[in-house]
Every structure is written in structure tokens, then in C-alpha cells.
Coordinates of C-alpha atoms (C1' of nucleotides) in Angstrom, one line a residue:
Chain A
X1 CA 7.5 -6.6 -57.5
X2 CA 9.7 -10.1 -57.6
X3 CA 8.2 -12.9 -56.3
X4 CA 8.5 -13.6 -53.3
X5 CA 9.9 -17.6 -52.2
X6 CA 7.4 -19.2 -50.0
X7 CA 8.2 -18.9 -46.4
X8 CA 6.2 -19.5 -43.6
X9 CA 8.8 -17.9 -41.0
X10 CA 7.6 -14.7 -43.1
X11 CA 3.7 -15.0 -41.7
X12 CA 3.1 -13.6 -38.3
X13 CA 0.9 -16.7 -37.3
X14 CA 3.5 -19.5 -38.0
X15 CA 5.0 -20.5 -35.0
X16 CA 8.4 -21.2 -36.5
X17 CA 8.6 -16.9 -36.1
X18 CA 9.2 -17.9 -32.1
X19 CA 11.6 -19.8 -32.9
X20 CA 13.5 -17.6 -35.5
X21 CA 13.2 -14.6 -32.6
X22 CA 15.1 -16.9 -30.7
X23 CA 18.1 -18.2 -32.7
X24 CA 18.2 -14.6 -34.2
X25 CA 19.5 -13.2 -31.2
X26 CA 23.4 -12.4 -30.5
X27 CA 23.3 -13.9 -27.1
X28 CA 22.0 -17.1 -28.2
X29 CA 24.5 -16.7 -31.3
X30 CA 27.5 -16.2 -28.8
X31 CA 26.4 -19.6 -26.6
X32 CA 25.5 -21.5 -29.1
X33 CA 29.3 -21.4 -30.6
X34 CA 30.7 -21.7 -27.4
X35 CA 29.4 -24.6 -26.9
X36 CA 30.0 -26.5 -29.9
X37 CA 33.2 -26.4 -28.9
X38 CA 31.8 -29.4 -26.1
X39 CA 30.7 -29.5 -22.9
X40 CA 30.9 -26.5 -20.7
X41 CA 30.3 -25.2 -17.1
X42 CA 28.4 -22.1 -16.2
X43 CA 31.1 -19.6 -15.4
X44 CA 34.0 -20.9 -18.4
X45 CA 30.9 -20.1 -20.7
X46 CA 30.5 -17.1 -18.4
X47 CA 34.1 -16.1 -19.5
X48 CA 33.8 -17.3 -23.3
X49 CA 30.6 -15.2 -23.8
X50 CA 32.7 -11.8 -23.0
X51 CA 30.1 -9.4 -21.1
X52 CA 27.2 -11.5 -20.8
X53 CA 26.0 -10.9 -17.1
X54 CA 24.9 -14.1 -15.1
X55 CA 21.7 -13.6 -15.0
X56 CA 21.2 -13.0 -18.8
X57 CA 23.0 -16.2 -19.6
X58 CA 20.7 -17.7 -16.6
X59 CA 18.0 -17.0 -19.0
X60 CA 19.6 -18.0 -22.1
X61 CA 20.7 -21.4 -21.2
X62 CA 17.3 -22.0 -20.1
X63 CA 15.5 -20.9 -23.4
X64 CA 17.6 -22.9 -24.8
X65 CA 17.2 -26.0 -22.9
X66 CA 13.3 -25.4 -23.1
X67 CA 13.9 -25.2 -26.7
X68 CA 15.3 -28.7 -27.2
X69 CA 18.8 -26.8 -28.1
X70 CA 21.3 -27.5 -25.1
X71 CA 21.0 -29.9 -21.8
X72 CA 21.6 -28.9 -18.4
X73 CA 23.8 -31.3 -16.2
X74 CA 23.8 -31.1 -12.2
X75 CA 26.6 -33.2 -10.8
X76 CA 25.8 -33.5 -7.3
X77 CA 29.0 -32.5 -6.1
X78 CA 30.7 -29.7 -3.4
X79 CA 31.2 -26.8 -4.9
X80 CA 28.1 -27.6 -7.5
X81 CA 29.0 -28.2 -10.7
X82 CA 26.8 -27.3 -13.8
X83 CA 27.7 -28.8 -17.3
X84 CA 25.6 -27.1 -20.7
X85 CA 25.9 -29.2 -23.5
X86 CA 24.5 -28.9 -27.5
X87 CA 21.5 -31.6 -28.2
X88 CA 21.9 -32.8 -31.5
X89 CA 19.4 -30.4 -32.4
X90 CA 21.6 -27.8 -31.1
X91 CA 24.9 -28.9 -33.0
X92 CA 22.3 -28.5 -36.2
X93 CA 22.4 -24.9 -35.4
X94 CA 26.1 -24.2 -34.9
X95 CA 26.8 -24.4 -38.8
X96 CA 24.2 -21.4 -39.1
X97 CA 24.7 -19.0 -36.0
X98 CA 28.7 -19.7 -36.6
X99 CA 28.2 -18.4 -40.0
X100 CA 26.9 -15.2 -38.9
X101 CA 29.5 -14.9 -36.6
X102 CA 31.8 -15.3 -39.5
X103 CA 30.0 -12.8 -41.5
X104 CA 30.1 -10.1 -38.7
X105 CA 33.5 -10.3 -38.5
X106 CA 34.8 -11.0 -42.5
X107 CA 32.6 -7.6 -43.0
X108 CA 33.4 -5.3 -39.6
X109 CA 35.4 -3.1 -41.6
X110 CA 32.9 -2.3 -44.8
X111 CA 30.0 -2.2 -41.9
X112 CA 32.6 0.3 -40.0
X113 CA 33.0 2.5 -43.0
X114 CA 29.7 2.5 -44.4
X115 CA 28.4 3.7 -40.8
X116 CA 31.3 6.4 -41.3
X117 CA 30.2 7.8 -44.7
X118 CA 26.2 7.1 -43.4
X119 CA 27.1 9.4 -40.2
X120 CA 29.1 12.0 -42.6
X121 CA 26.1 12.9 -44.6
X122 CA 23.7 14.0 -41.7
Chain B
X1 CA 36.9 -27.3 -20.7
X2 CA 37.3 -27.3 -24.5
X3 CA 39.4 -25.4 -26.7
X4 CA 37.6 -22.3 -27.9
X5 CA 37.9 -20.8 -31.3
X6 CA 40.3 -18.1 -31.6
X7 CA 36.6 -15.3 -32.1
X8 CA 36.6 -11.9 -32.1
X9 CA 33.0 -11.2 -32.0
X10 CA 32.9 -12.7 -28.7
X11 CA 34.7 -10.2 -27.3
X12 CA 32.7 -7.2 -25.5
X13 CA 34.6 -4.9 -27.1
X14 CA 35.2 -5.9 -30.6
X15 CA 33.0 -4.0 -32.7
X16 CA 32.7 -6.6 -34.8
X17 CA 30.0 -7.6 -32.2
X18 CA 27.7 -4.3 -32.6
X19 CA 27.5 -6.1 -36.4
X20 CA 26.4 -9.2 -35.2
X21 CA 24.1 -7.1 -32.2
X22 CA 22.0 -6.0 -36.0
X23 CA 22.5 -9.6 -38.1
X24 CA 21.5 -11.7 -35.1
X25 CA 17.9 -9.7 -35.3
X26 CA 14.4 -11.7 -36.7
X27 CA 13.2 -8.4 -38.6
X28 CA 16.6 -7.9 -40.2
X29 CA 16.4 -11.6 -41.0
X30 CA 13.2 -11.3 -42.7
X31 CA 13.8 -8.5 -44.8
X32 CA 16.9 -9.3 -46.2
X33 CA 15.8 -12.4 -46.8
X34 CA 12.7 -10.4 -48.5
X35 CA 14.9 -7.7 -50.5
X36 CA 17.0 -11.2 -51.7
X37 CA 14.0 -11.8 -54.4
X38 CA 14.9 -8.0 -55.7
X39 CA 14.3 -4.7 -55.7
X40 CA 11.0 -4.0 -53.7
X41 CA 9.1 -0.7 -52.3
X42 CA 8.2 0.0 -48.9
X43 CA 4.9 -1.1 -49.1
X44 CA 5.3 -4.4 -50.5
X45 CA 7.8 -5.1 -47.9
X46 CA 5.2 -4.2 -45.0
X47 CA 3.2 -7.1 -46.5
X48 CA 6.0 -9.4 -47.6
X49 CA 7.3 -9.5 -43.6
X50 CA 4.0 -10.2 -42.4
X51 CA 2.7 -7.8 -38.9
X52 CA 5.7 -5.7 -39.1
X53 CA 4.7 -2.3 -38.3
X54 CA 5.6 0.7 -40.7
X55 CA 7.5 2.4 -37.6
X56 CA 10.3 -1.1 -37.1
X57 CA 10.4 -1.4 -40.5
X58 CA 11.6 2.5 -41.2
X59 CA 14.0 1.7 -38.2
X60 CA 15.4 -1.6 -39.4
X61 CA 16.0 -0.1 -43.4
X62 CA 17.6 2.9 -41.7
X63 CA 20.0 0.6 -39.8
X64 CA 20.6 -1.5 -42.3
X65 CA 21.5 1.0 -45.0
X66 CA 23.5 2.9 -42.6
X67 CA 25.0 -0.7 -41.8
X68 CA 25.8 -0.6 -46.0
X69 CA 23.4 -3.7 -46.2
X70 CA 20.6 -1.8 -48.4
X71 CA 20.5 0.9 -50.8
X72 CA 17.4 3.5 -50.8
X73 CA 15.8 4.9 -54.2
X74 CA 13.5 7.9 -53.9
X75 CA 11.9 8.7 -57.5
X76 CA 10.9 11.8 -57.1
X77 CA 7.1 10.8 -58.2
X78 CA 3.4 11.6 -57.0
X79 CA 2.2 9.5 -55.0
X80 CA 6.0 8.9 -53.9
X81 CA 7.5 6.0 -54.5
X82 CA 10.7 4.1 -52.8
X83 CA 12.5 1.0 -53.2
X84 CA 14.8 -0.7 -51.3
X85 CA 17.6 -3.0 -52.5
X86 CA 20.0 -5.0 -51.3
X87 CA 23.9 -3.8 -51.8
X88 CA 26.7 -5.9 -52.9
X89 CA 27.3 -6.6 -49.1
X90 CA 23.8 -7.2 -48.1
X91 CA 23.9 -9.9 -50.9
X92 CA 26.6 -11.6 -48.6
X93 CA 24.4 -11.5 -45.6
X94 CA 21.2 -13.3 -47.8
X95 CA 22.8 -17.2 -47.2
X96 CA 23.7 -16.8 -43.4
X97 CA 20.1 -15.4 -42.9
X98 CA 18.1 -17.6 -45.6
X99 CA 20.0 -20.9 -43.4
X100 CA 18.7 -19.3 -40.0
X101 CA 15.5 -18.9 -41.2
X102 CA 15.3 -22.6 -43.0
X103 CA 16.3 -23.4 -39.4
X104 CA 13.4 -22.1 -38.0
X105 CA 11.3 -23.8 -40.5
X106 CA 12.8 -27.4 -40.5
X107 CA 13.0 -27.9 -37.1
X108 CA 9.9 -26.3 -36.0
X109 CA 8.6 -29.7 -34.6
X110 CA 11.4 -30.7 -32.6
X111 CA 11.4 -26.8 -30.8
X112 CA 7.6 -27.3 -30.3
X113 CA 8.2 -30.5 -28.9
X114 CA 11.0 -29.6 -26.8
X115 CA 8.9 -27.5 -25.1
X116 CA 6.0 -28.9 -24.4
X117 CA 8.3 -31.6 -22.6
X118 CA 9.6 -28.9 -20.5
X119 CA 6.5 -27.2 -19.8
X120 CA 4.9 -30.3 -18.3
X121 CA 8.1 -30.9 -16.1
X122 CA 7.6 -27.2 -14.1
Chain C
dC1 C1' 2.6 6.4 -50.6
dA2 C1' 6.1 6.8 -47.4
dG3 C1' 7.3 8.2 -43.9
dA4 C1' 7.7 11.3 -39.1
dA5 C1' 6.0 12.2 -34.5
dT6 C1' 4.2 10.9 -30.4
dC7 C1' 2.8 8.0 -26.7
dC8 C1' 3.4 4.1 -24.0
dC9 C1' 3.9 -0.6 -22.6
dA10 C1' 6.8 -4.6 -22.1
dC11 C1' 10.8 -6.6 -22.2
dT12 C1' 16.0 -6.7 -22.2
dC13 C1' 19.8 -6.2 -19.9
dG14 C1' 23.2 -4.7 -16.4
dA15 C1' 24.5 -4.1 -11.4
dT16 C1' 24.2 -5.4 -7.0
dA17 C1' 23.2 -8.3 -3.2
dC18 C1' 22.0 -12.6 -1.4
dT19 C1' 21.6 -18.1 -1.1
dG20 C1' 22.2 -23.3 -1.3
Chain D
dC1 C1' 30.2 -22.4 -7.9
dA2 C1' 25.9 -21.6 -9.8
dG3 C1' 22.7 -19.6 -9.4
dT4 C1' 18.2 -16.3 -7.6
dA5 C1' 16.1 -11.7 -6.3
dT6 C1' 15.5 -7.2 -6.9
dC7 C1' 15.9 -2.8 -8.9
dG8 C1' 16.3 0.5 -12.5
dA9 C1' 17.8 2.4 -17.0
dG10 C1' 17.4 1.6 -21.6
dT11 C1' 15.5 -0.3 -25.7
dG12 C1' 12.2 -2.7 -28.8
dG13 C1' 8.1 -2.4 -30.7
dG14 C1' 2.9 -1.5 -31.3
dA15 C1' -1.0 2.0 -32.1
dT16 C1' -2.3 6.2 -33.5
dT17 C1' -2.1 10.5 -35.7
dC18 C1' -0.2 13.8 -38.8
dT19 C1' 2.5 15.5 -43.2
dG20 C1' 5.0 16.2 -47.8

DNA sequence: CAGAATCCCACTCGATACTG
DNA sequence: CAGTATCGAGTGGGATTCTG
């Protein structure tokens, strides 16, 4: 058996597991580039994130804003307006979740054909 | 609004995002970043992702090797014995996930801190 | 040992309708 | 516009038991 590198997101007790089940997720993936892109309001994030439904990126942005990841600003204003931005602690994250974006996409086509030849053989 | 990177996976229908639906995932995180260190049996990889239970673990190798991410070795062998391995392609996927899950890990203080600020504002 | 099978709960997520 | 409320189907995931 190799050894193993130390990682304490690999014990169940650590609490940095709550926060990999969080960054580990496509939705939060999907926002988080969004956003690095600047400042946003709810629905042009609501278009960017193709599919998401409003009350799933409802939740999102505000597990991410509980997080410490993105900031919420109200401008009191007719028709409201709502901006989501990346904290600095969220642009630390966009070089990571962008890169599995990347990956997902560089590799769609070996993914695609090794689910083809997987499928084949049952 | 801000320019948005020309990004396939964030369309619904690109099925680059189904890849991304499996990547983005905290067990397929942990065992890739697991199988990273080398070949490794099932067993070992129970204990090495810590309170994983034998039934997510069978469902997250299956995905992944139907994905093309991890190769499976039966040796025909009483008591049976079977190891798991990472492909060419999973080897790819080790960075990406290794950088989310360093994530986790660095910036465990700032998340915890994040929310207990938010906590005490509800 | 490495799973398959079963049961079942909790949560995710989408659709729809409504509100400030 | 930016949500919230509610409902319901589907899925994730744990516990337990059984098998080659």
C-alpha cells in the first residue's frame, strides 16, 4: 500500500471536509467563475449559470456569503437591485474551481468515449 | 455587467457539464487524490477516505472508471483481492483536485470564521 | 475480502406561484 | 427585479444483511 500524504480533509472529523463539500460542488463551481469575472446582479448570474433555477442559486449565493466566499450588495433602489461580488477569499478560489472547469471540458471527449466503450461491455 | 469567458461547461446542455456534475464531487476528490499515492485495494481505500461507506465508495469507483478516470484489477485470488488505479486521464484530474482540497485545508480558518460572523447576524 | 441487495431517510433540485 | 414559499420527484448516502 503507498503511503499515503497527510491530509486532514481526508478524516471525517476535520472540519475542513465541510468546507471541501462545499467548493466540490458544480453549482458553486459554475458561480464562482462567473463571478470572477466582477461584480454581478442576481438574474445576469441567473443567465451566466445556464439552468440553475432561482431558488438553487438563492441558496448558493448564500452558502457562499456565509462561507466568507462572495458579498451580497442591496442598493436601495426601484426596481431592487442585488450585486454578488468575490471576497478576496473568494478570488483565492477561482484559480482552483476554474481549473476544473478547464479540465471537464479539455477531457469531454476521452470522458465521452470511455463512457461509450464502459456502456458497450454491459 | 462583465465580460464573461467564452465557457462551455456553463451551458445546460454541454455535456461537458455532466463531467464537471462527477469532478466537482468531495468523495471523487478524496479518492483520486487517494489513488494519486498509487495503486491501492478497496479496503485500504475505505480507510484512507475516512467514514466513507463501502456502498458510495463501490458507486464513486464505478463512475469513475466508467468516467475512464480509474482502472480496476481483479486477481483472481482467495480471499479476493482488487486494486484500483488511476488511468493516464485520472492522473490529469490529481492537480485540479489536490488544489481544491489544499483549499479546503488552508483556508479553513477564514470559512469557520466567516461563519460564525454570519451566524451571529441571523 | 469485495462487493451486491435492500431499506430508508435526508437533502437536492426543478417547477410553479406569490411578494416586497 | 430579486427574491420567498411550497410541493414533489429524484438522488445521495448511511446501516444492515447477504454472497462468491
Amino acid at each position: 500500500m503507498p503511503q499515503l500524504p497527510a491530509f486532514d480533509v481526508m478524516t471525517a472529523t476535520c472540519p475542513s471536509r465541510t468546507s471541501l463539500a462545499r467548493i466540490a460542488n458544480k453549482w458553486t463551481a459554475m458561480v464562482v467563475i462567473a463571478l470572477s469575472a466582477g461584480q454581478m446582479r442576481f438574474r445576469d448570474l441567473r443567465s451566466a449559470v445556464d439552468g440553475i433555477s432561482a431558488k438553487v442559486l438563492t441558496e448558493t449565493l448564500r452558502d457562499l456569503e456565509r462561507d466568507g466566499i462572495v458579498t451580497r450588495h442591496v442598493y436601495a433602489e426601484v426596481p431592487p437591485r442585488v450585486e454578488y461580488e468575490l471576497t478576496a477569499l473568494g478570488h483565492t478560489l477561482h484559480a482552483p474551481l476554474q481549473a476544473l472547469g478547464r479540465w471537464a471540458e479539455d477531457h469531454i471527449t476521452e470522458v465521452l468515449a470511455a463512457r461509450e466503450a464502459y456502456d458497450a461491455r454491459q
